[in-house]
Coordinates of C-alpha atoms in Angstrom, one line a residue:
Chain A
M1 CA 23.0 -16.7 23.1
L2 CA 23.8 -20.5 22.3
M3 CA 20.0 -21.6 23.5
Y4 CA 18.2 -18.9 21.8
T5 CA 20.5 -20.0 18.3
L6 CA 19.5 -23.8 18.9
K7 CA 15.8 -22.7 19.9
R8 CA 15.8 -20.5 16.5
L9 CA 17.3 -23.4 14.4
L10 CA 14.5 -26.1 15.9
F11 CA 11.9 -23.3 14.8
T12 CA 12.9 -23.6 11.3
I13 CA 12.1 -27.1 11.2
P14 CA 8.4 -26.7 11.3
T15 CA 8.5 -23.7 8.8
L16 CA 10.5 -26.2 6.3
I17 CA 8.5 -29.2 7.0
G18 CA 5.4 -27.0 5.9
V19 CA 7.3 -25.8 2.8
A20 CA 7.9 -29.1 1.6
V21 CA 4.1 -30.4 2.4
L22 CA 3.0 -27.0 0.5
V23 CA 5.0 -27.5 -2.6
F24 CA 4.5 -31.1 -2.9
F25 CA 0.5 -30.9 -2.8
M26 CA 0.5 -27.9 -4.9
L27 CA 2.5 -29.3 -7.9
R28 CA 0.0 -32.3 -7.9
I29 CA -3.2 -30.1 -7.8
V30 CA -3.9 -30.3 -11.3
P31 CA -3.2 -33.7 -12.9
G32 CA -0.7 -34.0 -15.9
D33 CA 3.0 -34.6 -15.3
I34 CA 6.4 -34.6 -16.8
V35 CA 5.8 -38.0 -18.7
E36 CA 3.6 -36.0 -20.6
V37 CA 5.9 -33.1 -21.5
K38 CA 9.1 -35.5 -21.8
L39 CA 7.4 -38.0 -24.4
R40 CA 4.5 -35.6 -25.9
G41 CA 5.9 -32.2 -25.5
D42 CA 7.0 -31.7 -29.3
G43 CA 3.6 -33.1 -30.6
G44 CA 5.4 -36.7 -30.4
N45 CA 2.8 -39.4 -30.9
V46 CA 3.0 -42.0 -27.9
T47 CA 0.9 -44.4 -27.2
Q48 CA -0.7 -44.2 -23.8
E49 CA 1.1 -47.9 -23.3
V50 CA 4.3 -46.1 -23.0
V51 CA 3.2 -43.4 -21.1
E52 CA 2.0 -45.7 -18.5
Q53 CA 5.3 -47.6 -18.4
E54 CA 7.2 -44.4 -18.2
R55 CA 5.0 -43.5 -15.4
K56 CA 5.5 -46.9 -13.7
R57 CA 9.2 -46.6 -14.3
L58 CA 9.6 -43.3 -12.3
G59 CA 7.2 -44.0 -9.6
L60 CA 4.2 -42.0 -10.5
D61 CA 1.3 -44.7 -10.7
R62 CA 1.8 -44.8 -7.0
P63 CA -1.0 -43.3 -4.7
L64 CA 0.0 -40.0 -3.9
I65 CA 0.1 -40.5 -0.3
V66 CA 2.6 -43.6 -1.1
Q67 CA 4.8 -40.9 -2.9
F68 CA 4.4 -38.0 -0.4
G69 CA 5.7 -40.7 2.4
D70 CA 8.6 -41.5 0.4
Y71 CA 9.6 -38.2 -0.4
M72 CA 9.4 -37.3 3.0
W73 CA 11.2 -40.0 4.1
G74 CA 14.2 -39.2 1.7
L75 CA 14.2 -35.3 2.8
A76 CA 14.5 -36.5 7.1
R77 CA 17.8 -38.1 5.2
G78 CA 18.8 -35.2 3.6
D79 CA 17.8 -37.0 0.1
L80 CA 16.1 -34.8 -1.8
G81 CA 15.2 -37.4 -4.9
I82 CA 16.3 -37.7 -8.4
S83 CA 15.4 -35.3 -11.2
M84 CA 13.0 -36.8 -13.3
W85 CA 14.1 -35.3 -16.4
T86 CA 18.2 -36.1 -16.1
E87 CA 17.5 -38.8 -13.7
R88 CA 20.6 -37.4 -11.8
P89 CA 20.3 -36.8 -8.1
V90 CA 18.7 -33.6 -7.3
I91 CA 21.1 -32.3 -5.1
E92 CA 24.3 -33.1 -7.5
E93 CA 22.1 -31.1 -10.3
I94 CA 22.3 -28.2 -7.9
M95 CA 25.7 -28.5 -6.7
I96 CA 27.3 -28.2 -9.9
R97 CA 25.4 -24.7 -10.9
L98 CA 25.8 -23.3 -7.3
E99 CA 29.5 -22.1 -7.5
L100 CA 28.6 -19.7 -10.4
S101 CA 25.2 -18.6 -8.9
L102 CA 27.1 -18.1 -5.5
E103 CA 29.8 -16.1 -7.1
V104 CA 27.3 -13.8 -9.0
A105 CA 25.5 -13.0 -5.7
I106 CA 28.6 -12.2 -3.9
L107 CA 29.7 -10.1 -6.1
A108 CA 26.9 -8.1 -6.5
T109 CA 26.7 -8.2 -2.8
I110 CA 30.4 -6.5 -2.8
F111 CA 28.9 -4.1 -5.6
A112 CA 26.0 -2.7 -3.6
T113 CA 27.6 -2.4 -0.2
M114 CA 30.5 -0.6 -2.0
I115 CA 28.2 1.8 -3.6
S116 CA 25.1 1.9 -1.4
I117 CA 27.1 3.4 1.7
P118 CA 28.2 6.3 0.5
L119 CA 25.2 6.9 -1.7
G120 CA 23.0 6.9 1.5
T121 CA 25.1 8.7 3.3
A122 CA 25.6 11.5 1.0
A123 CA 21.8 11.4 0.5
A124 CA 21.0 12.1 3.9
L125 CA 23.8 14.2 4.9
F126 CA 22.8 16.8 1.9
R127 CA 19.1 16.2 2.6
N128 CA 16.7 18.0 0.3
T129 CA 19.5 19.4 -1.8
W130 CA 20.2 18.0 -5.3
I131 CA 22.7 15.4 -4.0
D132 CA 19.6 13.9 -2.2
Y133 CA 17.3 14.2 -5.2
V134 CA 19.6 12.6 -7.8
V135 CA 20.3 9.8 -5.2
R136 CA 16.3 9.4 -4.4
I137 CA 16.0 9.0 -8.6
V138 CA 18.7 6.9 -8.8
T139 CA 17.4 4.5 -6.1
I140 CA 13.8 4.7 -7.1
G141 CA 15.2 3.4 -10.4
G142 CA 16.7 0.5 -9.0
L143 CA 13.4 -0.6 -7.5
S144 CA 11.8 0.0 -11.0
I145 CA 14.2 -1.2 -13.8
P146 CA 13.8 -4.7 -14.0
S147 CA 17.2 -6.6 -13.7
F148 CA 17.2 -8.8 -16.5
W149 CA 16.3 -5.7 -19.0
F150 CA 19.3 -3.7 -17.2
G151 CA 21.0 -6.9 -18.1
M152 CA 20.4 -6.5 -21.7
I153 CA 21.2 -2.9 -21.7
I154 CA 24.6 -3.8 -20.3
I155 CA 24.7 -6.6 -23.6
V156 CA 23.6 -3.8 -26.0
S157 CA 25.9 -1.2 -24.6
L158 CA 29.1 -3.4 -24.6
L159 CA 28.1 -4.6 -28.3
T160 CA 27.5 -1.1 -29.5
F161 CA 30.4 0.8 -27.4
F162 CA 33.4 -1.9 -27.1
N163 CA 31.7 -4.5 -30.1
W164 CA 32.7 -7.1 -26.8
L165 CA 30.7 -9.4 -25.7
P166 CA 31.7 -11.5 -22.2
P167 CA 32.5 -15.1 -23.0
I168 CA 30.1 -17.5 -22.6
T169 CA 31.6 -20.7 -20.9
F170 CA 32.1 -20.9 -17.2
T171 CA 35.8 -20.6 -16.2
P172 CA 36.1 -21.0 -12.6
I173 CA 38.0 -18.0 -10.3
Y174 CA 40.8 -20.0 -9.1
V175 CA 41.5 -21.0 -12.9
D176 CA 41.7 -18.1 -14.4
P177 CA 40.3 -14.5 -12.3
V178 CA 40.3 -12.5 -15.4
A179 CA 38.2 -14.6 -17.6
N180 CA 36.1 -15.5 -14.9
L181 CA 35.4 -11.8 -13.6
S182 CA 34.9 -10.5 -17.2
Q183 CA 32.0 -13.2 -17.7
L184 CA 30.2 -12.8 -14.3
I185 CA 30.9 -8.9 -13.6
W186 CA 28.0 -7.9 -15.7
P187 CA 25.1 -10.6 -14.1
A188 CA 26.4 -9.2 -11.1
L189 CA 25.9 -5.4 -12.0
A190 CA 22.4 -6.3 -13.4
V191 CA 21.4 -7.8 -10.4
G192 CA 23.2 -5.7 -7.8
Y193 CA 21.5 -2.4 -8.9
R194 CA 18.0 -3.2 -7.2
Y195 CA 20.0 -4.7 -4.2
C196 CA 21.9 -1.4 -3.9
A197 CA 18.8 0.9 -4.2
V198 CA 17.2 -0.7 -1.5
T199 CA 20.5 -0.6 0.6
A200 CA 21.1 3.4 -0.3
R201 CA 17.2 3.9 0.9
M202 CA 17.7 2.1 4.0
I203 CA 21.2 3.7 4.9
R204 CA 19.3 7.4 3.9
S205 CA 16.2 6.8 6.3
S206 CA 18.0 5.4 9.1
L207 CA 20.9 7.8 9.1
L208 CA 18.8 10.4 9.1
E209 CA 16.8 9.1 11.9
V210 CA 19.9 8.7 14.0
L211 CA 20.9 12.1 13.1
A212 CA 18.2 13.7 15.0
E213 CA 19.2 11.9 18.1
D214 CA 20.5 13.2 21.4
Y215 CA 23.5 12.0 21.6
I216 CA 24.5 13.6 18.3
R217 CA 23.8 17.1 19.3
T218 CA 26.2 15.9 22.6
A219 CA 28.6 15.0 20.0
R220 CA 28.9 18.1 18.1
A221 CA 28.2 20.6 21.3
K222 CA 31.7 19.4 22.6
G223 CA 33.2 19.9 19.3
V224 CA 33.7 16.6 17.7
Y225 CA 34.7 17.0 14.3
E226 CA 32.0 16.6 11.8
K227 CA 33.7 13.6 10.1
L228 CA 33.9 11.9 12.8
V229 CA 30.1 12.7 14.1
V230 CA 29.2 10.8 10.9
S231 CA 31.6 8.0 10.8
R232 CA 31.9 7.0 14.5
H233 CA 28.7 7.8 15.8
A234 CA 26.2 8.2 13.6
L235 CA 26.7 5.4 10.6
R236 CA 27.5 2.8 13.1
N237 CA 24.2 2.8 14.5
A238 CA 22.4 3.5 11.3
L239 CA 24.2 0.4 9.3
L240 CA 22.2 -1.9 11.8
P241 CA 18.9 -1.8 9.9
A242 CA 21.0 -1.8 6.8
I243 CA 22.5 -4.9 7.8
T244 CA 18.8 -6.6 7.9
V245 CA 18.1 -5.1 4.4
M246 CA 21.2 -6.5 3.1
G247 CA 20.7 -10.2 4.4
L248 CA 16.9 -10.2 3.1
E249 CA 18.1 -9.1 -0.1
F250 CA 20.8 -11.3 -0.6
A251 CA 18.7 -13.9 0.1
F252 CA 16.2 -12.8 -2.6
L253 CA 18.9 -12.5 -4.9
I254 CA 18.4 -15.8 -6.3
G255 CA 14.9 -14.4 -7.6
G256 CA 16.8 -11.8 -9.2
L257 CA 18.7 -14.6 -10.6
V258 CA 16.1 -16.6 -12.1
V259 CA 15.4 -14.1 -14.7
T260 CA 18.9 -12.6 -15.2
E261 CA 20.8 -15.8 -15.8
Q262 CA 18.5 -16.3 -19.1
V263 CA 19.7 -13.1 -20.1
F264 CA 23.5 -13.9 -19.8
N265 CA 22.9 -17.4 -20.5
L266 CA 24.5 -18.4 -17.6
N267 CA 23.7 -22.0 -16.4
G268 CA 23.1 -21.5 -12.7
I269 CA 20.7 -22.3 -10.2
G270 CA 18.0 -19.8 -11.7
Q271 CA 18.3 -21.2 -15.0
L272 CA 17.9 -24.7 -13.7
F273 CA 14.7 -23.5 -11.7
V274 CA 13.0 -22.0 -15.0
Q275 CA 14.2 -25.5 -16.9
S276 CA 12.6 -27.3 -14.3
V277 CA 9.7 -25.2 -14.1
S278 CA 8.9 -25.4 -17.9
R279 CA 9.7 -28.9 -17.9
N280 CA 7.4 -30.1 -15.2
D281 CA 10.2 -31.7 -13.4
F282 CA 8.5 -32.0 -9.9
M283 CA 11.3 -33.5 -7.8
L284 CA 13.7 -30.6 -8.9
I285 CA 11.3 -28.0 -8.3
Q286 CA 10.8 -29.3 -5.2
G287 CA 14.2 -29.7 -4.3
M288 CA 15.3 -26.2 -5.2
V289 CA 12.4 -24.6 -3.4
I290 CA 13.4 -26.3 0.0
M291 CA 17.0 -25.6 -0.6
I292 CA 16.2 -22.0 -1.3
A293 CA 13.5 -21.6 1.7
A294 CA 16.2 -23.1 3.8
F295 CA 18.7 -20.5 2.8
Y296 CA 16.3 -17.9 3.2
V297 CA 15.2 -18.9 6.6
L298 CA 18.8 -19.5 7.8
I299 CA 20.2 -16.2 6.3
N300 CA 17.1 -14.8 8.2
L301 CA 18.4 -16.2 11.3
A302 CA 22.1 -15.2 10.7
V303 CA 20.7 -11.5 10.4
D304 CA 18.9 -11.8 13.9
L305 CA 22.2 -13.1 15.4
L306 CA 24.4 -10.7 13.7
Y307 CA 22.3 -8.1 15.3
A308 CA 23.5 -9.2 18.6
V309 CA 26.9 -9.0 17.6
F310 CA 26.8 -5.6 16.3
D311 CA 24.3 -4.0 18.9
P312 CA 25.7 -4.2 22.0
R313 CA 21.9 -3.3 23.4
I314 CA 20.3 -6.5 21.7
R315 CA 21.1 -9.4 23.7
Y316 CA 18.9 -12.7 23.2
G317 CA 17.8 -15.4 25.7
N318 CA 18.0 -13.8 28.9
Chain B
M1 CA -15.1 42.1 37.0
A2 CA -14.8 40.9 33.3
N3 CA -17.7 39.4 31.8
L4 CA -16.7 35.6 31.4
S5 CA -19.8 34.2 29.8
P6 CA -18.9 33.5 26.3
T7 CA -21.7 35.6 24.6
V8 CA -21.5 35.8 20.7
P9 CA -23.3 38.7 19.1
A10 CA -26.2 37.8 17.6
S11 CA -24.9 39.0 14.3
A12 CA -21.8 37.1 13.8
Q13 CA -21.8 34.7 11.2
F14 CA -20.3 31.2 11.4
V15 CA -17.9 30.6 8.5
L16 CA -17.1 27.1 8.5
P17 CA -13.2 26.7 7.6
K18 CA -13.6 25.5 3.8
R19 CA -12.4 21.9 3.8
P20 CA -9.4 21.5 1.4
N21 CA -10.4 19.8 -2.3
P22 CA -8.7 16.4 -1.0
I23 CA -7.0 16.2 -4.6
L24 CA -5.8 20.0 -4.7
H25 CA -4.1 19.1 -1.2
F26 CA -3.0 15.9 -2.6
V27 CA -1.0 17.5 -5.2
R28 CA 0.4 20.6 -3.4
A29 CA 1.5 17.8 -0.8
Q30 CA 3.0 15.4 -3.0
P31 CA 3.9 16.9 -6.7
M32 CA 5.9 13.8 -7.5
G33 CA 3.2 11.5 -6.7
A34 CA 0.8 13.8 -8.9
V35 CA 3.3 13.4 -11.5
S36 CA 2.9 9.7 -11.1
F37 CA -0.4 10.0 -11.2
I38 CA -0.4 11.4 -14.4
I39 CA 1.8 9.0 -16.1
I40 CA -0.7 6.2 -14.7
I41 CA -3.4 8.2 -16.2
I42 CA -1.9 8.1 -19.6
M43 CA -1.2 4.6 -19.1
M44 CA -4.8 3.4 -18.3
F45 CA -6.0 5.5 -21.3
A46 CA -3.7 3.9 -23.2
G47 CA -4.7 0.7 -22.2
L48 CA -8.6 1.2 -22.4
F49 CA -8.6 2.7 -25.8
P50 CA -5.2 1.3 -27.5
Q51 CA -7.0 1.5 -30.9
F52 CA -6.7 5.7 -30.6
V53 CA -3.5 5.6 -29.8
A54 CA -1.5 3.0 -31.7
P55 CA -1.2 3.6 -35.2
Y56 CA -0.8 0.4 -36.2
N57 CA -2.6 -2.9 -35.6
P58 CA -0.1 -4.7 -33.0
L59 CA -0.3 -7.8 -34.4
D60 CA -0.3 -6.6 -38.2
I61 CA 2.9 -8.4 -39.8
D62 CA 4.5 -6.3 -42.7
F63 CA 7.4 -8.4 -44.2
A64 CA 8.4 -5.2 -46.2
S65 CA 9.4 -3.5 -43.3
I66 CA 11.3 -6.0 -40.6
L67 CA 13.7 -4.6 -38.2
A68 CA 13.2 -1.1 -39.4
A69 CA 14.9 1.5 -37.3
P70 CA 12.7 4.2 -35.3
S71 CA 11.4 6.8 -38.2
W72 CA 8.3 9.1 -38.4
D73 CA 6.2 6.0 -39.9
H74 CA 7.5 3.4 -37.0
W75 CA 8.3 5.5 -33.9
F76 CA 10.0 2.8 -31.8
G77 CA 11.0 1.0 -35.1
T78 CA 9.5 -2.2 -36.1
D79 CA 10.8 -6.3 -34.9
A80 CA 11.7 -9.1 -36.6
Y81 CA 8.1 -9.7 -38.4
G82 CA 7.9 -5.8 -39.2
R83 CA 5.3 -5.5 -36.2
D84 CA 5.1 -1.6 -35.1
I85 CA 6.6 -1.4 -31.8
F86 CA 5.3 1.6 -30.5
S87 CA 1.9 0.4 -31.2
R88 CA 2.8 -3.2 -29.5
I89 CA 4.0 -1.1 -26.3
I90 CA 0.6 0.7 -26.3
Y91 CA -1.5 -2.9 -26.7
G92 CA 0.9 -4.2 -23.8
S93 CA 0.2 -1.3 -21.4
R94 CA -3.5 -3.1 -21.5
T95 CA -1.7 -6.6 -20.5
A96 CA 0.2 -5.1 -17.7
L97 CA -2.4 -3.1 -16.1
V98 CA -5.4 -6.2 -16.3
I99 CA -2.5 -8.4 -14.8
G100 CA -1.2 -5.8 -12.4
F101 CA -4.5 -4.9 -11.2
A102 CA -5.8 -7.8 -11.2
S103 CA -3.5 -9.9 -9.2
S104 CA -3.0 -7.2 -6.8
A105 CA -6.5 -6.4 -6.1
L106 CA -6.6 -10.5 -5.1
G107 CA -3.8 -10.8 -3.4
S108 CA -3.8 -7.7 -1.4
S109 CA -7.7 -8.5 -0.7
I110 CA -6.9 -12.0 0.5
G111 CA -4.2 -10.4 2.6
A112 CA -6.2 -8.1 4.0
V113 CA -9.0 -10.6 5.2
L114 CA -6.7 -12.9 6.3
G115 CA -4.5 -9.7 8.3
I116 CA -7.5 -8.4 9.8
A117 CA -9.0 -12.2 11.2
S118 CA -5.7 -12.8 12.3
A119 CA -5.7 -9.8 14.3
Y120 CA -9.4 -9.8 15.3
F121 CA -9.4 -13.3 16.4
G122 CA -6.0 -13.6 18.1
G123 CA -5.1 -16.9 19.6
R124 CA -5.4 -19.9 17.8
I125 CA -6.3 -18.8 14.8
D126 CA -3.9 -16.0 14.6
N127 CA -1.5 -18.7 15.2
W128 CA -2.5 -20.7 12.5
I129 CA -2.8 -18.0 10.2
Q130 CA 0.8 -16.6 10.7
R131 CA 2.5 -19.8 10.5
F132 CA 1.0 -20.3 6.9
M133 CA 2.2 -16.7 6.1
D134 CA 5.6 -17.8 7.6
I135 CA 6.1 -20.3 5.0
L136 CA 4.8 -18.4 2.0
L137 CA 7.3 -15.6 3.0
A138 CA 10.1 -18.3 3.0
F139 CA 9.8 -18.1 -1.0
P140 CA 11.2 -15.1 -3.1
I141 CA 8.5 -13.8 -4.8
I142 CA 9.3 -14.9 -8.1
V143 CA 10.0 -18.3 -7.1
L144 CA 6.6 -18.8 -5.7
A145 CA 4.8 -17.5 -8.7
L146 CA 6.7 -19.9 -10.9
V147 CA 5.8 -22.9 -8.3
V148 CA 2.2 -21.6 -9.0
V149 CA 2.6 -21.5 -12.3
A150 CA 3.7 -25.1 -12.8
A151 CA 1.1 -26.1 -10.5
L152 CA -1.7 -24.5 -12.4
R153 CA -0.7 -24.5 -15.9
K154 CA -2.9 -22.0 -18.3
T155 CA -6.2 -21.0 -18.1
V156 CA -7.7 -18.5 -20.5
I157 CA -11.0 -17.1 -19.6
Y158 CA -11.9 -13.7 -22.1
G159 CA -8.3 -13.7 -23.2
V160 CA -6.7 -13.4 -19.8
D161 CA -4.7 -15.7 -18.2
V162 CA -6.4 -16.4 -15.1
N163 CA -4.0 -18.9 -13.4
L164 CA -1.2 -16.1 -14.3
I165 CA -3.0 -13.9 -12.1
I166 CA -3.4 -16.1 -9.1
A167 CA 0.3 -17.0 -9.2
I168 CA 1.2 -13.3 -9.4
A169 CA -1.6 -13.1 -6.4
I170 CA -0.2 -15.5 -4.0
P171 CA 3.1 -14.1 -3.2
I172 CA 1.5 -10.7 -2.3
V173 CA -1.0 -12.4 0.1
P174 CA 1.3 -12.7 3.0
R175 CA 3.1 -9.4 2.5
V176 CA -0.2 -7.8 2.6
A177 CA -1.6 -9.9 5.8
R178 CA 1.7 -9.0 7.9
V179 CA 0.9 -5.2 7.4
V180 CA -2.5 -5.3 7.6
R181 CA -2.7 -7.8 10.5
A182 CA 0.1 -4.9 12.4
A183 CA -2.3 -2.4 11.8
A184 CA -5.3 -4.2 12.7
L185 CA -4.0 -5.1 16.1
S186 CA -3.8 -1.6 17.0
V187 CA -7.6 -0.9 15.9
N188 CA -8.3 -3.9 17.9
V189 CA -7.5 -2.3 21.4
M190 CA -9.6 0.7 20.5
P191 CA -12.6 1.2 22.8
Y192 CA -15.1 1.5 19.9
I193 CA -14.3 -2.0 19.3
D194 CA -15.3 -3.1 23.0
A195 CA -17.9 -1.1 22.6
A196 CA -19.0 -2.6 19.6
R197 CA -18.3 -6.0 21.2
A198 CA -20.2 -5.2 24.6
A199 CA -23.3 -4.1 22.1
G200 CA -22.9 -8.0 20.8
Y201 CA -22.5 -7.1 17.4
S202 CA -21.6 -9.9 15.0
D203 CA -17.8 -11.0 14.5
A204 CA -18.4 -10.4 10.8
R205 CA -20.0 -7.0 11.7
I206 CA -17.4 -6.0 13.8
I207 CA -15.0 -6.6 11.1
F208 CA -16.4 -5.2 8.0
R209 CA -17.9 -2.1 9.8
H210 CA -15.6 -1.1 12.2
M211 CA -12.2 -2.7 11.6
A212 CA -11.6 -2.6 8.1
P213 CA -12.4 1.0 7.2
N214 CA -9.6 1.9 9.6
V215 CA -7.1 -0.3 7.9
T216 CA -7.7 1.4 4.4
A217 CA -5.0 3.5 4.4
P218 CA -2.1 0.3 4.8
F219 CA -4.6 -1.5 2.6
L220 CA -4.4 1.2 -0.2
I221 CA -0.5 1.9 -0.2
M222 CA 0.2 -2.2 -0.4
F223 CA -2.5 -2.3 -3.0
T224 CA -0.7 0.3 -5.3
A225 CA 2.9 -0.6 -4.4
F226 CA 2.3 -4.1 -5.4
I227 CA 0.7 -3.1 -8.6
A228 CA 4.1 -2.3 -9.7
Q229 CA 5.3 -5.3 -8.3
A230 CA 2.7 -7.3 -10.0
I231 CA 4.0 -5.4 -13.4
L232 CA 7.1 -6.1 -13.1
L233 CA 6.5 -10.0 -12.3
E234 CA 4.2 -10.4 -15.4
A235 CA 7.0 -9.0 -17.7
S236 CA 9.5 -11.3 -15.6
L237 CA 7.6 -13.8 -16.3
S238 CA 6.7 -13.5 -19.7
F239 CA 10.0 -12.8 -20.4
L240 CA 10.8 -16.6 -19.2
G241 CA 8.3 -17.7 -21.7
L242 CA 6.0 -18.6 -18.5
G243 CA 3.4 -16.0 -18.7
V244 CA 1.7 -14.3 -21.5
T245 CA 2.4 -16.0 -24.5
E246 CA 2.2 -15.0 -28.4
P247 CA 0.6 -13.4 -30.0
I248 CA -0.5 -11.3 -27.1
A249 CA 1.2 -7.8 -26.7
A250 CA 2.9 -7.8 -23.7
W251 CA 6.1 -5.9 -22.8
G252 CA 8.1 -8.8 -21.3
L253 CA 7.2 -10.9 -24.2
M254 CA 8.7 -8.5 -26.4
L255 CA 11.9 -8.5 -24.8
S256 CA 12.1 -12.3 -25.0
G257 CA 12.6 -14.7 -27.8
N258 CA 14.3 -12.9 -31.0
A259 CA 15.1 -9.5 -29.2
A260 CA 18.3 -11.1 -28.0
D261 CA 19.0 -12.1 -31.6
F262 CA 19.0 -8.9 -32.7
Y263 CA 21.3 -6.9 -29.9
R264 CA 23.3 -5.2 -32.7
E265 CA 21.3 -5.0 -35.9
A266 CA 18.0 -3.7 -33.9
P267 CA 18.5 -2.5 -30.5
W268 CA 15.4 -0.5 -30.1
M269 CA 13.6 -4.1 -29.7
V270 CA 15.4 -4.4 -26.6
I271 CA 15.6 -0.5 -25.2
F272 CA 11.5 0.6 -26.0
P273 CA 9.8 -2.2 -24.5
G274 CA 12.1 -2.2 -21.1
V275 CA 11.3 1.6 -20.7
A276 CA 7.9 1.0 -20.9
I277 CA 8.0 -1.5 -18.1
S278 CA 10.5 0.7 -15.9
L279 CA 8.1 3.4 -16.6
A280 CA 5.2 1.9 -15.4
V281 CA 6.7 0.5 -12.5
F282 CA 8.4 3.5 -11.4
A283 CA 5.1 5.5 -11.5
F284 CA 3.4 2.8 -9.3
N285 CA 5.9 2.7 -7.0
L286 CA 6.0 6.5 -6.6
F287 CA 2.4 6.8 -6.3
G288 CA 2.4 4.1 -3.6
D289 CA 5.1 6.2 -1.8
S290 CA 3.5 9.5 -2.2
L291 CA 0.2 7.5 -1.1
R292 CA 2.1 6.4 2.0
D293 CA 3.6 10.0 3.2
Y294 CA -0.2 11.4 2.4
L295 CA -2.4 9.2 4.1
D296 CA 0.1 8.3 7.3
P297 CA 3.0 9.9 8.2
R298 CA 4.0 7.5 10.8
F299 CA 5.0 5.0 8.0
K300 CA 7.5 7.6 6.2
T301 CA 10.8 6.1 5.9

């Protein structure tokens, strides 16, 4: 198991290097860089000389291959470089915003888990009844409704029905949990709806599959209470595929946050990413993309390993 | 002894079993799919002939009726420039459909070619393609699209932002490639492929004449499902101000900018475009699901 984990960890390195190479060169296919946006973005009239100077200062005048070597050398030492816009270290820019985004993601996960398990179970147990249909419509809605629009609808509803808006400034949860939650619970709901829908669908289908298995019939035949059949025998196995989906969706929550943070005006990872794209801040884009990819790959690995923990039939590395 | 030789009276008429009309059969087997297909047809009509459906020009600014509430004159109300929201949604369906179809077609086709090639050639080629797809799969869809947007900027040809289409198509490629590869792998071991190889057909002929037709079902399913994703992605990017830009009518764009300033005064500015996005994505999702159940019961989830 340990060997397997180490092997898998090693295999993530080429993927991440690939991500870094791909992003580095993709961003530089088309000429033009941050200096243009920074100095001429608002129609500012700046001489070519000033532009060249700024380029030189940021090291953008060097040959591409040198810049690339420099960047990769930095990466090897765990240095993501310096934001071209704020000129602060990329890692610092990310870290100050990580807490907020991570908290929204965790809240969304809690919300999704709490709702999706009963929802998916009910849909499977009452297959093809109105309960099932309602759950199916609600979950397809979760896949179709854009999370950012759902967020806007939440704001409109809060305004219309309670004449209240969530606070705008971020308070860490250990300082004031009430203020913190009253701000972050709404974006968590907005991104959590999709999360919950995906998981509930998975639970429904895998529970249906498990309920058709022989050992369930055996359990029923020997007179086990239906409640126990479902909770002990069926659900335990049905939740395995759901774990995969939850892991993958957790890693993809950042995608939902990219847009939803904008709606709630949260200064998190998502908003930072959008800002860096609209400012052509290549260093920041690269750094964030590598972090997101690393996060995703690691979550993937964690899910695979968790599988072995929950399902004794699976043993890796033998 | 009974006469075992199969004899048929000369007068007997062979009536071939009637082949069921495929459309009727689909409607009967997948009523939800049929409903979603009707929604799609209506959307397409609105997108193709918006001038017959929309009561106003979507770009007409009317300062006399700014932020008007929904009424008989303006079914969905008007926005901060007095533009009719219903008309803008109708015209917006053209943007959504063009970008949705184009990017899904582009992404799914490239994905399918890569998937089939990967399965057919195997070995080193398979390995390289799969490693590359792994790299692309390490990004959430919207993150990859945003990186492409940042890399390519805007290139507008015939009023369509080509780079936006490319940006939406690229995240689709690895996801389709993976599914098509799996399907193509099972086709690849079929005896008729061996026969074609033994007959000395060229790789291209085997791929296009023998393999491609047999992975059409997963391809079509992915293509439809990704139209939904593409519409959602276009709306998100436009909302962020990195997709379609003013004054083109696009649903995501209608939600961005000053829509948020009028949450209290004009909630209809927020409500209706979002309903349009959700309905479109819902229809394509549902149609994709029904198509999957209809074409290939093995994929049922």
